[in-house]
XYZ file of C-alpha atoms in Angstrom:
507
model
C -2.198 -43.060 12.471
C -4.616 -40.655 14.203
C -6.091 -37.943 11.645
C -7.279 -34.492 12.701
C -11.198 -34.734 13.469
C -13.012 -33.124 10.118
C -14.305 -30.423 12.781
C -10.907 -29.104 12.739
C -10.401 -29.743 9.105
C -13.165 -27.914 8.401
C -12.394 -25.005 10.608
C -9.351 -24.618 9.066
C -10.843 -24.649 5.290
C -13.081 -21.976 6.920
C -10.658 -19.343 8.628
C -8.504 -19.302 5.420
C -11.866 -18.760 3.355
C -12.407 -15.666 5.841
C -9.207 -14.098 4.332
C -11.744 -13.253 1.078
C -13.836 -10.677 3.186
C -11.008 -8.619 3.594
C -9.108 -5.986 0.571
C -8.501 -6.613 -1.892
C -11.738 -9.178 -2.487
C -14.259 -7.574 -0.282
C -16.786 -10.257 0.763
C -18.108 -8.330 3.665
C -20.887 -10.914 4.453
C -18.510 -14.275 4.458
C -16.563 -13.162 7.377
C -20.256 -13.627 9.452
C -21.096 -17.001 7.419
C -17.641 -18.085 8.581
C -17.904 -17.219 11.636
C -21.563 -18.447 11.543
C -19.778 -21.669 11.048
C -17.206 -21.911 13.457
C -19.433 -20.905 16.217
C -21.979 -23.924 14.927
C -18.931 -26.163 15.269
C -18.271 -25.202 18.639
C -21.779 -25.458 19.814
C -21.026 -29.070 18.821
C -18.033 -29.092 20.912
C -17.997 -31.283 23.700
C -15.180 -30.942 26.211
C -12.814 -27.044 25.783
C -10.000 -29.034 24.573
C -11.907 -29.385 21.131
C -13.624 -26.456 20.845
C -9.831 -24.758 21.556
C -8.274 -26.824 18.620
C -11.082 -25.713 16.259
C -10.811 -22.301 17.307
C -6.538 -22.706 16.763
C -7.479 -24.621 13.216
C -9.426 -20.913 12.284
C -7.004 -18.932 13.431
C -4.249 -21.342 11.546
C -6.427 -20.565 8.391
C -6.875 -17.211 8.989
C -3.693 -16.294 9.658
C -1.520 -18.431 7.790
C -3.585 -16.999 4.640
C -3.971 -13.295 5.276
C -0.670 -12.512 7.332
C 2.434 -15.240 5.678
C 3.511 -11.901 3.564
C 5.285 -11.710 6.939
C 7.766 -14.520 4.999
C 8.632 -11.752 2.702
C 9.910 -9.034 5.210
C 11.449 -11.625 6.575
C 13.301 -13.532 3.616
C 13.838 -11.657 0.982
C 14.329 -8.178 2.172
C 15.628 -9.409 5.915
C 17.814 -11.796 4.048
C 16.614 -14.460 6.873
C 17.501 -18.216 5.562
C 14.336 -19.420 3.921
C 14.031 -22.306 6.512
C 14.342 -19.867 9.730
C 11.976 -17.334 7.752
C 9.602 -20.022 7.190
C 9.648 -20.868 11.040
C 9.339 -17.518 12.200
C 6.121 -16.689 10.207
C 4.486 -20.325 10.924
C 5.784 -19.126 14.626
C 3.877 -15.479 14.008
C 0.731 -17.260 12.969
C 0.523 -20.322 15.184
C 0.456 -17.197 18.011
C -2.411 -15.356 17.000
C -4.307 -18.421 16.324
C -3.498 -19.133 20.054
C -6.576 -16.017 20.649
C -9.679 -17.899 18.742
C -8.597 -21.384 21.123
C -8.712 -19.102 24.253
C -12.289 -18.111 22.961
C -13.105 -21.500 22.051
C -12.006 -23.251 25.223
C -13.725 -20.941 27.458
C -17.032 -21.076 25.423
C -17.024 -24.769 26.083
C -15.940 -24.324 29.587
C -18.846 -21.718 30.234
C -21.314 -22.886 28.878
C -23.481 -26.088 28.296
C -23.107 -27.853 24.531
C -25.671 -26.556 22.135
C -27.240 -23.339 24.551
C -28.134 -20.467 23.059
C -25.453 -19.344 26.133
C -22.745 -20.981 24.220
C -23.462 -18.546 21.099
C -24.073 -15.580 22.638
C -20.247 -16.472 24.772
C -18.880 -17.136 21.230
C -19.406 -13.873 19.713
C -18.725 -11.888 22.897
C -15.426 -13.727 23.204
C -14.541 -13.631 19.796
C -14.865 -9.992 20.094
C -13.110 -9.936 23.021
C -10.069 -12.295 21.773
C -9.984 -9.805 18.640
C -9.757 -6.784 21.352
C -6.596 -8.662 23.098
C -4.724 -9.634 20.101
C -4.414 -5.753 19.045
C -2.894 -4.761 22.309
C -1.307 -7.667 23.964
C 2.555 -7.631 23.573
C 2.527 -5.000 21.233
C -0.450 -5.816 19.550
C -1.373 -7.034 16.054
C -4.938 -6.178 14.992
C -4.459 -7.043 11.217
C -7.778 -9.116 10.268
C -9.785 -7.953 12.849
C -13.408 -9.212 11.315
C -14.842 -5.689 11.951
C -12.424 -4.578 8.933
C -14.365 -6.366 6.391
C -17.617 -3.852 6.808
C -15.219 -1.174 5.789
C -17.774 0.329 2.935
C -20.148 -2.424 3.589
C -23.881 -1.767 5.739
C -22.546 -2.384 9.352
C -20.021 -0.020 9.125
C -22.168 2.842 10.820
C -21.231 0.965 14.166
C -17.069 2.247 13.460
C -18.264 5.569 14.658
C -19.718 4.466 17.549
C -16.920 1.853 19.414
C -14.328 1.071 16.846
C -13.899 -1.539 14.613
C -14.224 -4.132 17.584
C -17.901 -2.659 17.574
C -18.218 -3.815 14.220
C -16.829 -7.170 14.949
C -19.642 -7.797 17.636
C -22.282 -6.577 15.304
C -21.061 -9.419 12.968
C -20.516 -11.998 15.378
C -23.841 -11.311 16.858
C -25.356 -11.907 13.507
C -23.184 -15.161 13.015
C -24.697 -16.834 16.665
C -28.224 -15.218 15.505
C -27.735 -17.046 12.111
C -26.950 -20.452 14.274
C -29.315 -19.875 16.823
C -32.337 -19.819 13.971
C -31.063 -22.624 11.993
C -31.079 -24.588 15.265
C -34.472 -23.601 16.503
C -36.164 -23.984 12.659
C -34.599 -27.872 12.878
C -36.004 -28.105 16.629
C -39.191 -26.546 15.016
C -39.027 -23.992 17.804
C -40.930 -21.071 15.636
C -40.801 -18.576 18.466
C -37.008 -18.677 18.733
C -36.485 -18.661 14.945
C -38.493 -15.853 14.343
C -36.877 -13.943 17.389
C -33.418 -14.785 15.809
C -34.230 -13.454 12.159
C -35.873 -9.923 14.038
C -32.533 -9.785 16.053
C -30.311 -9.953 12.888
C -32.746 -7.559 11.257
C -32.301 -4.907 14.189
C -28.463 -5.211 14.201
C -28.624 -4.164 10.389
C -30.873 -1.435 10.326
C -29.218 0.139 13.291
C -26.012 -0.281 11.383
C -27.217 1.138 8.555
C -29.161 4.031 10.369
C -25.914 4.697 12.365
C -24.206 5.083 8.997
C -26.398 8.401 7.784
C -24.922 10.329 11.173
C -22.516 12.950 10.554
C -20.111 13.566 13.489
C -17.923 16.144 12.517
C -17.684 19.344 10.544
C -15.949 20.952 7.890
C -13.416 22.959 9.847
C -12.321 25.221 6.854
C -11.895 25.588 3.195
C -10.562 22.114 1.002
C -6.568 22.478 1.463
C -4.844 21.384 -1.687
C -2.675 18.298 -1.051
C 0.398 16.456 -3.196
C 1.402 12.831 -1.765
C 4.474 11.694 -3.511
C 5.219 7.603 -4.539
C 8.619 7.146 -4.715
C 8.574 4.036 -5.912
C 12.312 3.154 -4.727
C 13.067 -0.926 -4.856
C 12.993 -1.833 -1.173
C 16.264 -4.082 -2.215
C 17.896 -0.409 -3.540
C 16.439 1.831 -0.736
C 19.058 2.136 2.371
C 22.169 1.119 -0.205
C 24.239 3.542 -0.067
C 25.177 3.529 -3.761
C 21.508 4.390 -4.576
C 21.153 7.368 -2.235
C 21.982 9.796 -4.740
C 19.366 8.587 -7.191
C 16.355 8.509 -4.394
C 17.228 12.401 -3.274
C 17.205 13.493 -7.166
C 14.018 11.585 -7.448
C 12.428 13.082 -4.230
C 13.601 16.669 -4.980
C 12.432 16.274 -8.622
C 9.037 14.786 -7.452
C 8.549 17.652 -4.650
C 9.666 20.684 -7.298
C 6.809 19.148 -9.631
C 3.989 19.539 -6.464
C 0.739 21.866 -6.984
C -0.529 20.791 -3.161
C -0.377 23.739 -0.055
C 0.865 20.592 1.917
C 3.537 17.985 0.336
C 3.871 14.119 1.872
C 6.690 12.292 1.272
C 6.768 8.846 2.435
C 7.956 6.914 5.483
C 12.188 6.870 5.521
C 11.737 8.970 1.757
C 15.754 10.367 2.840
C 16.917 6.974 3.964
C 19.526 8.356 6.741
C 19.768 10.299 9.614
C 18.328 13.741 9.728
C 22.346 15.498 10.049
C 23.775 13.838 7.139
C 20.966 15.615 4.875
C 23.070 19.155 3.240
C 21.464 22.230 4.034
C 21.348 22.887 0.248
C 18.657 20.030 -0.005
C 16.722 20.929 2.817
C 16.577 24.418 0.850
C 15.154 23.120 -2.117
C 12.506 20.978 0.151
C 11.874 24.080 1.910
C 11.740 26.195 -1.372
C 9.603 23.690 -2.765
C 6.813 24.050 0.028
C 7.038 27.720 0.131
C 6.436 28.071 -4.039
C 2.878 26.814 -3.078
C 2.576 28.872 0.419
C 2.734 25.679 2.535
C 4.537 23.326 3.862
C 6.380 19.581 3.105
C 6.554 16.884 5.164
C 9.267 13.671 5.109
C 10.457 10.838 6.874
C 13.880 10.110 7.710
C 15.568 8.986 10.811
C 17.457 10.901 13.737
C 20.485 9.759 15.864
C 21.251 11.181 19.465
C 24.374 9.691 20.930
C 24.635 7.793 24.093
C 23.882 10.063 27.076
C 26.260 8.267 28.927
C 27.989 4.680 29.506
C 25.168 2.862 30.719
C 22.797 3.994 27.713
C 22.503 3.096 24.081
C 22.188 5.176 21.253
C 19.040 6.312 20.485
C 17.710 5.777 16.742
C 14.270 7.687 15.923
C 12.256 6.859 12.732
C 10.553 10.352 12.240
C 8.398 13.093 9.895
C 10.080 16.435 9.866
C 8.231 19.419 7.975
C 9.567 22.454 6.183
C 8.359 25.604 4.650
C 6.349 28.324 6.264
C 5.460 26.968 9.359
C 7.898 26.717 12.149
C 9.957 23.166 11.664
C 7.995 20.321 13.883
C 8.882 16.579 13.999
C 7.274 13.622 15.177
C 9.050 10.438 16.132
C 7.565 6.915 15.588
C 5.632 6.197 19.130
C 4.633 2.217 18.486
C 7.387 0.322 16.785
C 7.180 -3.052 14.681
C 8.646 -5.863 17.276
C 11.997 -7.556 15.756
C 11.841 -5.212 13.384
C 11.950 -1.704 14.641
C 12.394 -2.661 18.282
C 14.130 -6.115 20.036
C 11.591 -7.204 22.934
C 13.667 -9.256 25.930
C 17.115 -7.318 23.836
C 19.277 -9.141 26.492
C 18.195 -12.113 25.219
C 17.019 -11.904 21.690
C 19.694 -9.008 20.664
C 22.639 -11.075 19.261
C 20.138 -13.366 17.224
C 17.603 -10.775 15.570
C 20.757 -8.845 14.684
C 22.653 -11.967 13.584
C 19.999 -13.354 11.441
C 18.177 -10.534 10.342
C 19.486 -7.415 7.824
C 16.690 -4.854 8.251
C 18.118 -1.527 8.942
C 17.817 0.197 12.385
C 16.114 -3.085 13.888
C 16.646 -1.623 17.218
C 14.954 1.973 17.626
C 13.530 4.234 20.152
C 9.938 5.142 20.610
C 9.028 8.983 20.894
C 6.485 10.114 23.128
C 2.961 8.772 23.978
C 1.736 12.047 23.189
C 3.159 14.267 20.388
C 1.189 17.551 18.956
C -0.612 17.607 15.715
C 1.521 19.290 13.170
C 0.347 22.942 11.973
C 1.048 22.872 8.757
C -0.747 24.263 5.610
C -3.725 25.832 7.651
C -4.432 22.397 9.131
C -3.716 20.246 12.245
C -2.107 16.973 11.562
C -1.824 13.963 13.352
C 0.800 11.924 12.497
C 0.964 8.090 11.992
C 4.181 6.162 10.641
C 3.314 3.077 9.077
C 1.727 0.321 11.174
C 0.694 2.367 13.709
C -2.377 3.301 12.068
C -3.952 -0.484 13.136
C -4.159 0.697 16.766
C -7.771 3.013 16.761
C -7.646 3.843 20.404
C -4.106 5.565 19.764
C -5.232 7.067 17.008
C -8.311 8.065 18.836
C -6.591 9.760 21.292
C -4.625 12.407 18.551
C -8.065 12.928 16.372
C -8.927 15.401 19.466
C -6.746 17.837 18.856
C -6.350 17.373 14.712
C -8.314 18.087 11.701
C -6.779 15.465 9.993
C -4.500 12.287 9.505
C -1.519 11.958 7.543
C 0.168 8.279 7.510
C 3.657 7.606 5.611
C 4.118 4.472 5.029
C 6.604 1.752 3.439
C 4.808 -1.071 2.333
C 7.698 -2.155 0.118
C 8.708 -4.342 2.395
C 6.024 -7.091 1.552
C 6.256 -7.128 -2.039
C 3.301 -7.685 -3.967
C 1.171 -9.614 -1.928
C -2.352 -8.707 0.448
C -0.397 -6.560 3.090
C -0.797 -3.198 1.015
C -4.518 -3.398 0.759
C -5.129 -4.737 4.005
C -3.503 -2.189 4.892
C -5.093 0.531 3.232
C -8.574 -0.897 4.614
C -7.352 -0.523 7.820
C -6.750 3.388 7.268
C -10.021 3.646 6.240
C -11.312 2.535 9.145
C -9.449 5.227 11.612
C -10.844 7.793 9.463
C -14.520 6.551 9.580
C -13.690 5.734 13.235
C -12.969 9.244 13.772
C -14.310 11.223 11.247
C -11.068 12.505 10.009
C -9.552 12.693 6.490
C -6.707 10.322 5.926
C -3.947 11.170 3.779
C -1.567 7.928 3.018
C 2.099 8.874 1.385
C 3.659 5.579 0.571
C 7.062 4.858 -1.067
C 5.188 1.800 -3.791
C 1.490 1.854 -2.907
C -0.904 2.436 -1.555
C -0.916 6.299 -1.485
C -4.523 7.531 -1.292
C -6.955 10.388 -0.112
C -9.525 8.834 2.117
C -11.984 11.366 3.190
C -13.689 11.392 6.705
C -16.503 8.798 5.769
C -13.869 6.012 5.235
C -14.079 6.457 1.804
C -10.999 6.453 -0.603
C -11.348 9.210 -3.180
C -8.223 9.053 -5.243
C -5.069 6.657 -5.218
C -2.237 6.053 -7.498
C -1.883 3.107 -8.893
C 0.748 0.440 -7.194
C 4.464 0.559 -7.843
C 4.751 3.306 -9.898
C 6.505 6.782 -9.454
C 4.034 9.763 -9.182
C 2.107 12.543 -7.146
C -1.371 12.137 -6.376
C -3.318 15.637 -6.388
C -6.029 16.392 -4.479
C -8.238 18.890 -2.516
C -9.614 17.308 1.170
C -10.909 19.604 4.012
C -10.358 19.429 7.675
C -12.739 18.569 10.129
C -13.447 19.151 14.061
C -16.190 17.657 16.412
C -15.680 14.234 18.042
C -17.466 10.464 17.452
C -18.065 9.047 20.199
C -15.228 6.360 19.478
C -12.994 9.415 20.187
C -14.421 10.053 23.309
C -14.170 6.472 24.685
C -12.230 4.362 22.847
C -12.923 0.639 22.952
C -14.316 0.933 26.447
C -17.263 0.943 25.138
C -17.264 -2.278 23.049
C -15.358 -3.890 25.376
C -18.325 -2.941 28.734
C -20.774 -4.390 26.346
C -19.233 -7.518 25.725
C -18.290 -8.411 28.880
C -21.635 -7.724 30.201
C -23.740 -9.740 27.701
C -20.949 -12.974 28.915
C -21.797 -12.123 32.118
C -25.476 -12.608 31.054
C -24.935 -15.461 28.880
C -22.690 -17.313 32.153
C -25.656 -16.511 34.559
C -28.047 -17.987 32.623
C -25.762 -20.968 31.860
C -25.267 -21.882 35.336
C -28.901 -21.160 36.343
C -29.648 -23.861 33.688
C -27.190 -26.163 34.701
C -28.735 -25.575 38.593
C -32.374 -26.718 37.092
């Protein structure tokens, strides 16, 4: 019997060790002694084929530890047999994992065995692989390593290029770390002492970058009231229950103090014409009590246009009160869950095997104006879209500040909530913008342009969390140009690092 090499053993203790960096532990500096480690393993690598199944065994790790709350979506609340739910989230991790083997193979490829080409390749691809894997096919960016600074010293480099910035600055410091541990056991002084100067640099410019203020106050504090539902994800779109969640909502908004109320994602869980005008009076009465405005999700329904088209389901935010009505429409949707890729294909078995409601939306525009509501511009974010930062990016322009609504039920009580809530902190510091999170269990939260969380009620349980945030104006420079940035500096030190390699290999 042939047994997995204790290289890949290891990695694979090591990637799901990562998960610990990440909310709701916050070990911001064993993401970079884990990655420390797995590029040390691949600098041991000797043909790509090895190096690639260490990089999978990390990503196995990783993923298999910080994302399998995908099970839960899929089992108990998608009412997926346990076997084929079980499949489909080994299936979901054993993917991502594929983008640390890419970077593994082609450090091996590039570069010779044990160059200080090989580690500078491994943290510019790792970077790199962490860039593809939150756009590619829809993109997942969960666990990007740049996360785990949220709060932490590097995060001054969020700002600057995005949390793929931050993910460079740490992987630099994990082939730095190598690099001097490998020159102090070849006694090479010089190189040991340039290492340990290098790492010193990355943090103090971190750090430094973190004092900059990049926007403004752009007015007086608005008062704000984001509402936690707290409706059982099992109870929410039955029917029978509908009743109950629209006295609970209408109670909850009546007993607001904030200029602007945020109900969660799907808070009226049906289409936008089946809600009674009477309701949408007390919503609307509600708002103007406080001379502002509400905002809700719920879903919309246009009818085929004609016999060639579908239906077209939209998972929206609507507002009311004394601002003209404005909606915006969900723009990136979840795949297999809001939206069937390859339908011709896949259709008949997502719907066959899977019971989550409206699996098969539409996306609204790329481009949808901020909401003026309650003296303030709004960008709006449903959900999941708040891990893509260049999207975001793009709306911060024209906003003072974010509002995501959210429905984390989904995943029960496992990591997903405050991985999630990390990530929101991240757009804001990314683009020095408040973030406002309404969630129907957890986690709703005030998160103020610095990335930091100011006030949050606590998880599963019914309530309205108060609060006074201000708007801000002026752009980072993240705003301005995305992750081009990050990504021109990456592949321009492995352009380096290749040159170099081959100019050795030519000696």
């Amino acid at each position: 019997m042939t047994y997995p090499p204790l290289s890949v053993i290891a990695a694979l203790l090591l990637g799901a060790a990562t998960v610990f960096g990440f909310a709701p532990f916050e070990w911001p500096a064993l993401p970079i002694l884990t990655l420390g480690a797995l590029f040390a393993l691949w600098q041991h690598a000797h043909s790509p084929r090895r190096a690639a199944w260490i990089g999978f065994a990390f990503g196995i790790g990783l993923f298999g530890a910080g994302v399998s709350w995908v099970y839960v979506a899929l089992s108990t609340f998608g009412d997926m047999p346990a076997v084929l739910a079980a499949i489909g989230t080994a299936g979901f991790c054993a993917y991502l994992a594929l983008f640390p083997a890419a970077a593994g193979a082609l450090c091996a490829r590039l570069a010779p065995q044990g160059s200080p080409a090989r580690l500078a390749l491994a943290a510019t691809l790792w970077t790199l692989a962490e860039w593809l894997r939150g756009w590619l096919l829809s993109g997942f960016g969960w666990l990007a390593a740049g996360y785990a600074q949220t709060g932490h010293a590097l995060e001054g480099f969020a700002p600057l290029g995005g949390v793929f910035l931050v993910t460079l600055a740490m992987a630099a410091i994990a082939a730095l770390l190598v690099l001097a541990l490998q020159s102090l056991e070849r006694r090479a002084w010089f190189d040991a002492v340039f290492a340990v100067a290098a790492i010193a640099v990355v943090f103090v410019a971190g750090v430094a970058s973190s004092t900059l203020e990049w926007s403004r106050a752009a007015g007086e504090p608005v008062a704000v009231s984001l509402v936690q539902g707290n409706i059982e994800q099992a109870q929410k779109f039955d029917p029978a229950y509908r009743d109950k969640t629209l006295l609970t909502y209408a109670e909850l908004a009546r007993a607001a103090k904030g200029r602007l109320i945020v109900l969660p994602e799907s808070a009226l869980p049906m289409f936008a014409d089946e809600v009674t005008a009477e309701y949408v009076t007390i919503l609307r009465e509600a708002a103007l009590r406080n001379g502002g405005d509400l905002m809700l999700g719920l879903f919309f329904f246009e009818p085929r246009a004609g016999p060639d088209e579908d239906d077209r389901y939209f998972n929206s935010v609507v507002s009311v009160g004394s601002a003209t009505a404005q909606r915006y429409s969900k723009h990136h949707l979840v795949p297999f869950g809001e939206t069937i890729p390859g339908k011709a294909v896949f259709g008949w078995f997502i719907r066959r095997v899977l019971a989550i409601p409206l699996a098969d939306q539409t996306p609204g525009p790329d481009y949808q104006e901020p909401f003026a509501v309650a003296g303030e511009r709004v960008a709006v974010n449903i959900c999941y879209e708040d891990a893509f930062g260049g999207e975001l990016a793009r709306r911060a322009v024209e906003a003072t500040m974010f509002v995501n609504v959210t429905n984390d039920a989904w995943y029960g009580r496992s990591l997903a909530a405050e991985q999630h809530e990390q990530i929101a902190m991240m757009r804001a510091l990314e683009t020095s913008r408040p973030m406002l999170r309404a969630t129907n269990t957890g986690i709703t939260s005030i998160i103020d342009h610095r990335g930091r969380e100011i006030a949050r009620l606590p998880w599963f349980t019914r309530g309205i969390l108060e609060g006074r945030i201000a708007g801000r104006s002026g752009a980072t420079p993240y705003v301005r140009f995305g992750d081009a940035l990050v990504v021109a500096i990456a592949l321009a030190i492995a352009a380096v690092a290749v040159f170099l390699a081959r100019l050795r290999r030519g000696a």
